[in-house]
Amino acid sequence: MAENINDKIIVNATPATTWNWLKINSDSFSFDKEYKADQLKFEKVPEGFIISDADSISDLPEFKSSVFNALPKKEIDSRKRDGSYLSEEEFEKSRKENQISNKNHPLIKLIEKTIKNPQYIKVSGNPEEALLLHLDEKTDSDNTIAKHIIQTEEGSNSTIVIVYSSDSSDKEKCQLVQSQINVGKDSHLTLIKVQLLGNKTLQLDDTSFVCGQHSKVDFIQIELGGNHIDSGIYADLQGNYSDIKTHVTYLFKDKQFLDMNHLVVQHGKRTKCDMYVDGTLKEQAQKIYRGTIDLQKGCSGSTGNEMENTLTLSPKVVNKSMPNILCLEDDIAAEHGATIGKLSKEVLFYMESRGIDEVTARKIIARAKIQRASDFIPYESVKEVISDYLESQGL
């Protein structure tokens, strides 16, 4: 059973903890309400995609979670009592014994209890058109849970867009989403998630990948709505030469809270990971970002890169970042970096010299970050929805 803090369940726990007083090792969540099953909606299914139930699917890999994840049982000390240090094999064994299985997490059990038969999306060939899916909140809807499994066949090349939206901004509710993606050998998947929820919604959005040999994933996520958002990525690069690139952007204001937990585990040889987070905080918004690149023994020749940019537009925002690189392999290259700060005087002077006041300049820069991510979306209608949402929120 996952550890509780004040009767709340731990979520978005980092695999390597830091000082507890920093309050960035995890987030917590209470789920004492009833939930109903929900499904992704679609207007049409382009050729190359098949949507069905997952009841007859039996050859799926084991998916792990970064959102529905608890803190390790205890801190691991690499030094023995005699002053010597654990070997790599001893340290890894201790770390695995110290982990808590995702299967025992209360929210995983809640999802399994609520979703008896997840949606199953199969991709084959090279669909010329992207698959557009919606998960909509309704004014009178209850707290909901949605789970879907995506399987890309060998050699396929496809794009899937998922839009979370709401027609209500004044009702408290919760949405749990679990996306599990098995990326087949030599296949390429572009998965785009756009979050435009109501301003009193709490969402937990968990995205898990298992990547086969020579597979490639481009993951784009745009976070704009909601009150309290816990989002996470868990990517297992099992196959040799597998590759994942993530581009996550956000624009949060008022008292919105965003908690992100991104974890890429590299098992295969010559795998590649590039994680990029670029967002803006306004007014009293808060954000926590945990980014972990975990290079396992045997992933020789692999590379990992993690970069975060945060623009702060108010002295009252709270921004916390926790980049991690875990390594058990010698023949690798990995790095991380971050830039955090406000608009420079030089940028503001440049904008003002062209007749753009400071308030408008801040708005232009913040929206440019969203625009860069939106450029990946193949549907103009979705881009318009994002633009309209930003306007409606005064962003």
Coordinates of C-alpha atoms in Angstrom, one line a residue:
M1 CA 0.0 0.0 0.0
A2 CA 1.3 3.4 -0.8
E3 CA 2.3 5.7 2.0
N4 CA -0.2 8.2 3.3
I5 CA 0.4 11.7 4.5
N6 CA -2.4 13.2 6.6
D7 CA -4.9 10.7 5.0
K8 CA -3.7 11.7 1.6
I9 CA -2.2 9.5 -1.0
I10 CA 1.2 10.2 -2.3
V11 CA 1.4 10.9 -6.1
N12 CA 4.2 12.1 -8.5
A13 CA 6.9 10.8 -6.3
T14 CA 10.5 11.2 -7.5
P15 CA 12.6 8.0 -7.8
A16 CA 15.5 9.7 -6.0
T17 CA 14.5 11.8 -3.0
T18 CA 16.1 15.0 -1.7
W19 CA 15.7 17.0 1.5
N20 CA 12.1 16.7 2.8
W21 CA 12.0 20.4 3.9
L22 CA 12.1 21.4 0.2
K23 CA 8.7 19.7 -0.2
I24 CA 9.4 18.6 -3.8
N25 CA 9.8 14.8 -3.4
S26 CA 6.1 14.2 -4.2
D27 CA 2.6 15.6 -4.2
S28 CA -0.4 14.3 -2.3
F29 CA -4.1 13.6 -3.2
S30 CA -7.3 12.7 -1.4
F31 CA -9.9 10.6 -3.2
D32 CA -12.8 10.1 -0.8
K33 CA -15.4 10.6 -3.5
E34 CA -17.1 8.4 -6.0
Y35 CA -15.8 8.1 -9.6
K36 CA -17.4 7.1 -12.9
A37 CA -15.8 5.6 -16.0
D38 CA -15.3 7.9 -19.0
Q39 CA -13.9 7.4 -22.5
L40 CA -12.2 9.4 -25.2
K41 CA -14.6 10.7 -27.8
F42 CA -14.1 10.9 -31.5
E43 CA -15.9 12.1 -34.6
K44 CA -14.2 9.9 -37.0
V45 CA -11.5 7.3 -37.1
P46 CA -9.0 7.8 -40.0
E47 CA -7.7 4.8 -42.0
G48 CA -4.9 3.1 -40.1
F49 CA -6.5 3.4 -36.7
I50 CA -8.7 0.9 -35.0
I51 CA -10.5 1.7 -31.7
S52 CA -12.0 -1.1 -29.7
D53 CA -12.1 -2.6 -26.2
A54 CA -9.0 -4.1 -24.7
D55 CA -10.6 -7.2 -23.3
S56 CA -9.0 -9.5 -25.8
I57 CA -5.5 -8.0 -25.8
S58 CA -3.0 -10.2 -24.0
D59 CA 0.5 -9.4 -25.4
L60 CA 1.0 -6.0 -23.8
P61 CA 4.1 -5.2 -21.8
E62 CA 4.2 -4.1 -18.2
F63 CA 3.6 -0.3 -17.9
K64 CA 4.9 1.7 -15.0
S65 CA 3.6 5.0 -13.7
S66 CA 5.2 8.3 -12.6
V67 CA 1.9 9.9 -11.3
F68 CA 0.5 6.9 -9.5
N69 CA 3.8 6.3 -7.7
A70 CA 4.8 6.4 -4.1
L71 CA 8.0 7.5 -2.3
P72 CA 10.7 4.9 -1.7
K73 CA 10.4 3.0 1.6
K74 CA 13.6 4.7 2.9
E75 CA 16.6 6.6 1.8
I76 CA 19.4 4.5 0.3
D77 CA 22.9 4.9 1.8
S78 CA 25.6 3.9 -0.7
R79 CA 28.2 3.7 2.1
K80 CA 28.4 0.5 4.3
R81 CA 29.0 0.6 8.0
D82 CA 32.7 -0.3 7.5
G83 CA 33.2 2.8 5.4
S84 CA 33.3 1.1 2.1
Y85 CA 30.8 1.7 -0.7
L86 CA 28.2 -0.6 -2.3
S87 CA 29.1 -1.9 -5.8
E88 CA 26.9 -0.9 -8.7
E89 CA 25.1 -4.2 -8.6
E90 CA 24.5 -4.0 -4.8
F91 CA 23.3 -0.4 -5.1
E92 CA 20.8 -1.3 -7.9
K93 CA 19.6 -4.3 -5.9
S94 CA 19.0 -2.1 -2.9
R95 CA 17.2 0.5 -5.0
K96 CA 14.8 -2.1 -6.5
E97 CA 14.1 -3.6 -3.1
N98 CA 13.4 -0.1 -1.8
Q99 CA 10.8 0.8 -4.5
I100 CA 7.1 0.4 -4.0
S101 CA 5.3 -1.4 -6.8
N102 CA 2.9 0.7 -8.9
K103 CA 0.4 -2.1 -8.7
N104 CA 0.0 -1.5 -4.9
H105 CA -0.8 2.2 -5.3
P106 CA -4.4 2.9 -4.2
L107 CA -5.2 5.0 -7.3
I108 CA -4.1 2.2 -9.6
K109 CA -6.5 -0.1 -7.7
L110 CA -9.2 2.5 -8.0
I111 CA -8.7 2.8 -11.8
E112 CA -8.8 -1.0 -12.1
K113 CA -12.0 -1.2 -10.1
T114 CA -13.6 1.6 -12.1
I115 CA -12.4 0.7 -15.6
K116 CA -13.2 -2.9 -16.3
N117 CA -12.3 -2.7 -20.0
P118 CA -10.0 0.2 -21.2
Q119 CA -10.2 1.7 -24.7
Y120 CA -7.7 0.1 -27.1
I121 CA -6.3 2.1 -30.0
K122 CA -4.3 0.2 -32.6
V123 CA -2.2 1.9 -35.2
S124 CA -0.9 0.3 -38.4
G125 CA 0.7 1.6 -41.5
N126 CA 1.2 5.3 -42.1
P127 CA -2.1 7.0 -41.6
E128 CA -2.3 10.2 -43.7
E129 CA -4.5 11.9 -41.1
A130 CA -4.1 12.3 -37.4
L131 CA -6.5 10.8 -34.9
L132 CA -8.3 13.5 -32.9
L133 CA -9.7 12.5 -29.5
H134 CA -11.6 14.5 -26.8
L135 CA -12.2 14.0 -23.1
D136 CA -14.8 16.6 -22.2
E137 CA -16.1 17.7 -18.8
K138 CA -19.7 18.5 -18.7
T139 CA -21.4 21.0 -16.3
D140 CA -23.3 18.2 -14.5
S141 CA -20.6 15.5 -14.8
D142 CA -19.2 13.6 -11.8
N143 CA -15.6 12.8 -11.0
T144 CA -14.4 10.6 -13.8
I145 CA -11.6 8.1 -14.7
A146 CA -10.5 7.3 -18.2
K147 CA -8.0 4.7 -19.3
H148 CA -6.7 3.9 -22.8
I149 CA -4.0 1.8 -24.3
I150 CA -2.3 2.7 -27.6
Q151 CA -0.4 0.1 -29.6
T152 CA 1.6 1.1 -32.7
E153 CA 2.5 -1.8 -35.0
E154 CA 6.0 -2.3 -36.4
G155 CA 7.0 0.3 -39.0
S156 CA 4.0 2.6 -38.5
N157 CA 4.1 6.4 -38.4
S158 CA 1.2 8.2 -36.8
T159 CA -0.1 11.2 -34.9
I160 CA -2.7 11.2 -32.1
V161 CA -4.1 14.4 -30.6
I162 CA -6.0 14.3 -27.2
V163 CA -7.8 17.4 -26.0
Y164 CA -9.1 17.8 -22.4
S165 CA -11.8 20.5 -22.3
S166 CA -14.6 21.7 -20.2
D167 CA -17.9 23.6 -20.6
S168 CA -17.9 24.5 -16.9
S169 CA -15.5 26.7 -15.0
D170 CA -17.3 26.9 -11.6
K171 CA -17.8 23.4 -10.4
E172 CA -15.2 21.5 -8.4
K173 CA -14.4 18.1 -9.8
C174 CA -11.7 15.6 -10.4
Q175 CA -10.4 13.7 -13.5
L176 CA -8.0 10.8 -13.5
V177 CA -6.5 9.8 -16.8
Q178 CA -4.2 6.9 -17.6
S179 CA -2.6 6.6 -21.0
Q180 CA -0.5 3.5 -21.7
I181 CA 1.4 3.4 -25.0
N182 CA 3.4 0.5 -26.5
V183 CA 5.5 1.8 -29.3
G184 CA 6.4 -1.1 -31.7
K185 CA 9.7 -1.8 -33.4
D186 CA 10.7 0.8 -36.1
S187 CA 7.5 2.8 -35.5
H188 CA 7.1 6.5 -34.9
L189 CA 4.4 8.1 -32.8
T190 CA 3.7 11.7 -32.2
L191 CA 1.3 12.1 -29.2
I192 CA -0.1 15.6 -28.4
K193 CA -2.0 16.4 -25.3
V194 CA -3.8 19.7 -24.8
Q195 CA -5.3 20.5 -21.4
L196 CA -8.0 23.2 -21.3
L197 CA -10.0 22.2 -18.2
G198 CA -12.3 24.3 -15.9
N199 CA -10.6 26.5 -13.3
K200 CA -11.8 24.4 -10.4
T201 CA -10.8 21.0 -11.8
L202 CA -8.2 18.7 -10.2
Q203 CA -6.6 16.4 -12.8
L204 CA -4.1 13.6 -12.5
D205 CA -2.8 12.8 -16.0
D206 CA -0.4 9.8 -16.3
T207 CA 1.3 8.9 -19.6
S208 CA 3.4 5.8 -19.9
F209 CA 5.5 4.6 -22.8
V210 CA 7.3 1.3 -23.5
C211 CA 9.5 1.8 -26.6
G212 CA 10.8 -1.0 -28.8
Q213 CA 13.8 -1.3 -31.0
H214 CA 14.4 1.7 -33.3
S215 CA 11.2 3.2 -32.2
K216 CA 10.7 7.0 -31.9
V217 CA 8.3 9.1 -29.8
D218 CA 7.6 12.8 -30.0
F219 CA 5.4 13.8 -27.0
I220 CA 4.0 17.4 -26.9
Q221 CA 1.9 18.6 -23.9
I222 CA 0.2 21.9 -23.4
E223 CA -1.1 22.7 -19.9
L224 CA -3.3 25.8 -19.6
G225 CA -6.4 25.0 -17.4
G226 CA -7.4 23.4 -14.2
N227 CA -6.9 24.3 -10.6
H228 CA -4.5 21.6 -9.4
I229 CA -2.8 19.5 -12.0
D230 CA -0.5 16.5 -11.5
S231 CA 0.9 15.3 -14.8
G232 CA 3.6 12.7 -15.4
I233 CA 5.6 10.8 -18.0
Y234 CA 7.2 7.4 -17.6
A235 CA 9.1 6.3 -20.6
D236 CA 10.9 2.9 -20.7
L237 CA 13.4 2.8 -23.6
Q238 CA 13.7 -0.9 -23.7
G239 CA 14.7 -1.4 -27.3
N240 CA 18.1 -0.6 -28.8
Y241 CA 18.2 2.8 -30.6
S242 CA 14.8 3.8 -29.2
D243 CA 14.3 7.6 -29.0
I244 CA 12.0 9.9 -27.1
K245 CA 11.6 13.7 -27.3
T246 CA 9.3 15.6 -25.0
H247 CA 8.2 19.2 -25.3
V248 CA 5.9 20.3 -22.4
T249 CA 4.7 23.9 -22.1
Y250 CA 2.4 25.7 -19.7
L251 CA 0.9 29.1 -18.9
F252 CA -0.5 29.2 -15.3
K253 CA -2.0 32.2 -13.5
D254 CA -4.0 33.2 -10.4
K255 CA -3.5 30.4 -7.8
Q256 CA -3.2 27.5 -10.3
F257 CA -0.9 24.7 -9.2
L258 CA 1.1 22.4 -11.6
D259 CA 3.0 19.4 -10.4
M260 CA 5.1 17.5 -13.0
N261 CA 7.0 14.3 -12.7
H262 CA 8.9 13.2 -15.8
L263 CA 11.0 10.0 -15.8
V264 CA 12.8 8.3 -18.7
V265 CA 14.5 5.0 -18.0
Q266 CA 17.0 3.9 -20.6
H267 CA 17.7 0.2 -20.9
G268 CA 18.6 -0.3 -24.6
K269 CA 21.9 0.4 -26.2
R270 CA 22.3 3.8 -28.0
T271 CA 18.9 5.1 -26.8
K272 CA 18.3 8.8 -26.8
C273 CA 16.2 11.0 -24.6
D274 CA 15.6 14.8 -24.9
M275 CA 13.3 16.4 -22.4
Y276 CA 12.3 20.0 -22.8
V277 CA 10.0 22.0 -20.5
D278 CA 9.2 25.7 -21.3
G279 CA 6.5 27.6 -19.3
T280 CA 5.3 30.8 -17.7
L281 CA 4.0 31.6 -14.2
K282 CA 1.9 34.6 -13.4
E283 CA 0.4 36.2 -10.3
Q284 CA 0.4 33.5 -7.5
A285 CA 0.7 30.4 -9.7
Q286 CA 2.9 27.5 -8.4
K287 CA 4.8 24.9 -10.3
I288 CA 7.0 21.9 -9.3
Y289 CA 9.0 20.0 -11.9
R290 CA 10.8 16.8 -11.4
G291 CA 12.8 15.5 -14.3
T292 CA 14.8 12.2 -14.1
I293 CA 16.9 10.5 -16.6
D294 CA 17.7 7.0 -15.4
L295 CA 20.6 5.3 -17.4
Q296 CA 20.6 1.6 -16.5
K297 CA 23.4 -0.8 -16.7
G298 CA 23.7 -2.1 -20.3
C299 CA 22.5 1.1 -22.1
S300 CA 26.0 1.8 -23.5
G301 CA 26.2 4.6 -26.1
S302 CA 23.0 6.2 -24.8
T303 CA 22.5 10.0 -24.4
G304 CA 20.2 12.0 -22.2
N305 CA 19.4 15.7 -22.2
E306 CA 17.1 17.7 -20.0
M307 CA 16.4 21.4 -20.3
E308 CA 13.9 23.6 -18.5
N309 CA 13.0 27.3 -19.1
T310 CA 10.7 29.1 -16.7
L311 CA 9.5 32.7 -17.2
T312 CA 8.2 34.3 -13.9
L313 CA 6.0 37.3 -14.3
S314 CA 5.3 38.0 -10.7
P315 CA 7.3 38.1 -7.4
K316 CA 4.5 36.0 -5.8
V317 CA 4.9 32.9 -8.0
V318 CA 6.4 29.8 -6.6
N319 CA 8.7 27.8 -8.8
K320 CA 10.6 24.6 -7.8
S321 CA 12.7 22.3 -10.0
M322 CA 14.4 19.0 -9.3
P323 CA 16.5 17.7 -12.2
N324 CA 18.0 14.2 -11.7
I325 CA 20.4 12.1 -13.6
L326 CA 20.8 8.5 -12.3
C327 CA 23.6 6.5 -13.9
L328 CA 24.8 2.9 -13.7
E329 CA 26.6 2.8 -17.1
D330 CA 30.0 4.3 -18.1
D331 CA 29.7 4.7 -21.8
I332 CA 27.0 7.4 -21.9
A333 CA 26.5 11.2 -22.2
A334 CA 23.9 13.0 -20.1
E335 CA 23.3 16.6 -19.1
H336 CA 20.7 18.9 -17.7
G337 CA 20.2 22.7 -17.4
A338 CA 17.7 25.3 -16.5
T339 CA 17.0 29.0 -16.9
I340 CA 14.6 30.7 -14.5
G341 CA 13.8 34.4 -14.4
K342 CA 11.8 37.4 -15.5
L343 CA 12.0 39.3 -18.8
S344 CA 15.2 41.2 -19.1
K345 CA 15.4 44.9 -19.3
E346 CA 17.0 44.5 -22.8
V347 CA 13.9 42.6 -24.1
L348 CA 11.5 45.0 -22.6
F349 CA 13.4 48.0 -24.0
Y350 CA 13.5 46.4 -27.4
M351 CA 9.7 45.8 -27.3
E352 CA 8.9 49.3 -26.0
S353 CA 11.1 50.9 -28.7
R354 CA 8.7 49.4 -31.1
G355 CA 5.6 50.7 -29.4
I356 CA 4.8 47.7 -27.3
D357 CA 4.0 48.4 -23.7
E358 CA 5.3 46.2 -20.9
V359 CA 2.0 44.4 -20.2
T360 CA 1.6 43.5 -23.9
A361 CA 5.2 42.5 -24.2
R362 CA 4.8 40.0 -21.3
K363 CA 1.7 38.6 -22.9
I364 CA 3.4 38.2 -26.3
I365 CA 6.4 36.3 -24.9
A366 CA 4.2 34.0 -22.8
R367 CA 1.9 33.2 -25.6
A368 CA 4.9 32.6 -28.0
K369 CA 5.8 29.6 -25.8
I370 CA 2.4 28.1 -26.3
Q371 CA 2.5 28.9 -30.0
R372 CA 5.7 26.9 -30.5
A373 CA 4.1 23.8 -29.1
S374 CA 0.9 24.4 -30.9
D375 CA 2.7 24.4 -34.2
F376 CA 3.0 20.6 -33.9
I377 CA -0.8 20.2 -33.9
P378 CA -2.1 19.2 -37.4
Y379 CA -5.6 20.5 -36.8
E380 CA -6.3 24.2 -37.3
S381 CA -9.5 23.7 -35.3
V382 CA -7.6 22.7 -32.2
K383 CA -5.2 25.6 -32.6
E384 CA -8.2 28.0 -32.7
V385 CA -9.6 26.4 -29.6
I386 CA -6.3 27.0 -27.8
S387 CA -6.3 30.6 -29.0
D388 CA -9.9 31.2 -27.9
Y389 CA -9.2 29.6 -24.5
L390 CA -6.2 32.0 -24.0
E391 CA -8.4 35.0 -24.9
S392 CA -11.2 33.9 -22.6
Q393 CA -8.7 33.6 -19.7
G394 CA -7.1 37.0 -20.5
L395 CA -3.8 35.4 -21.4

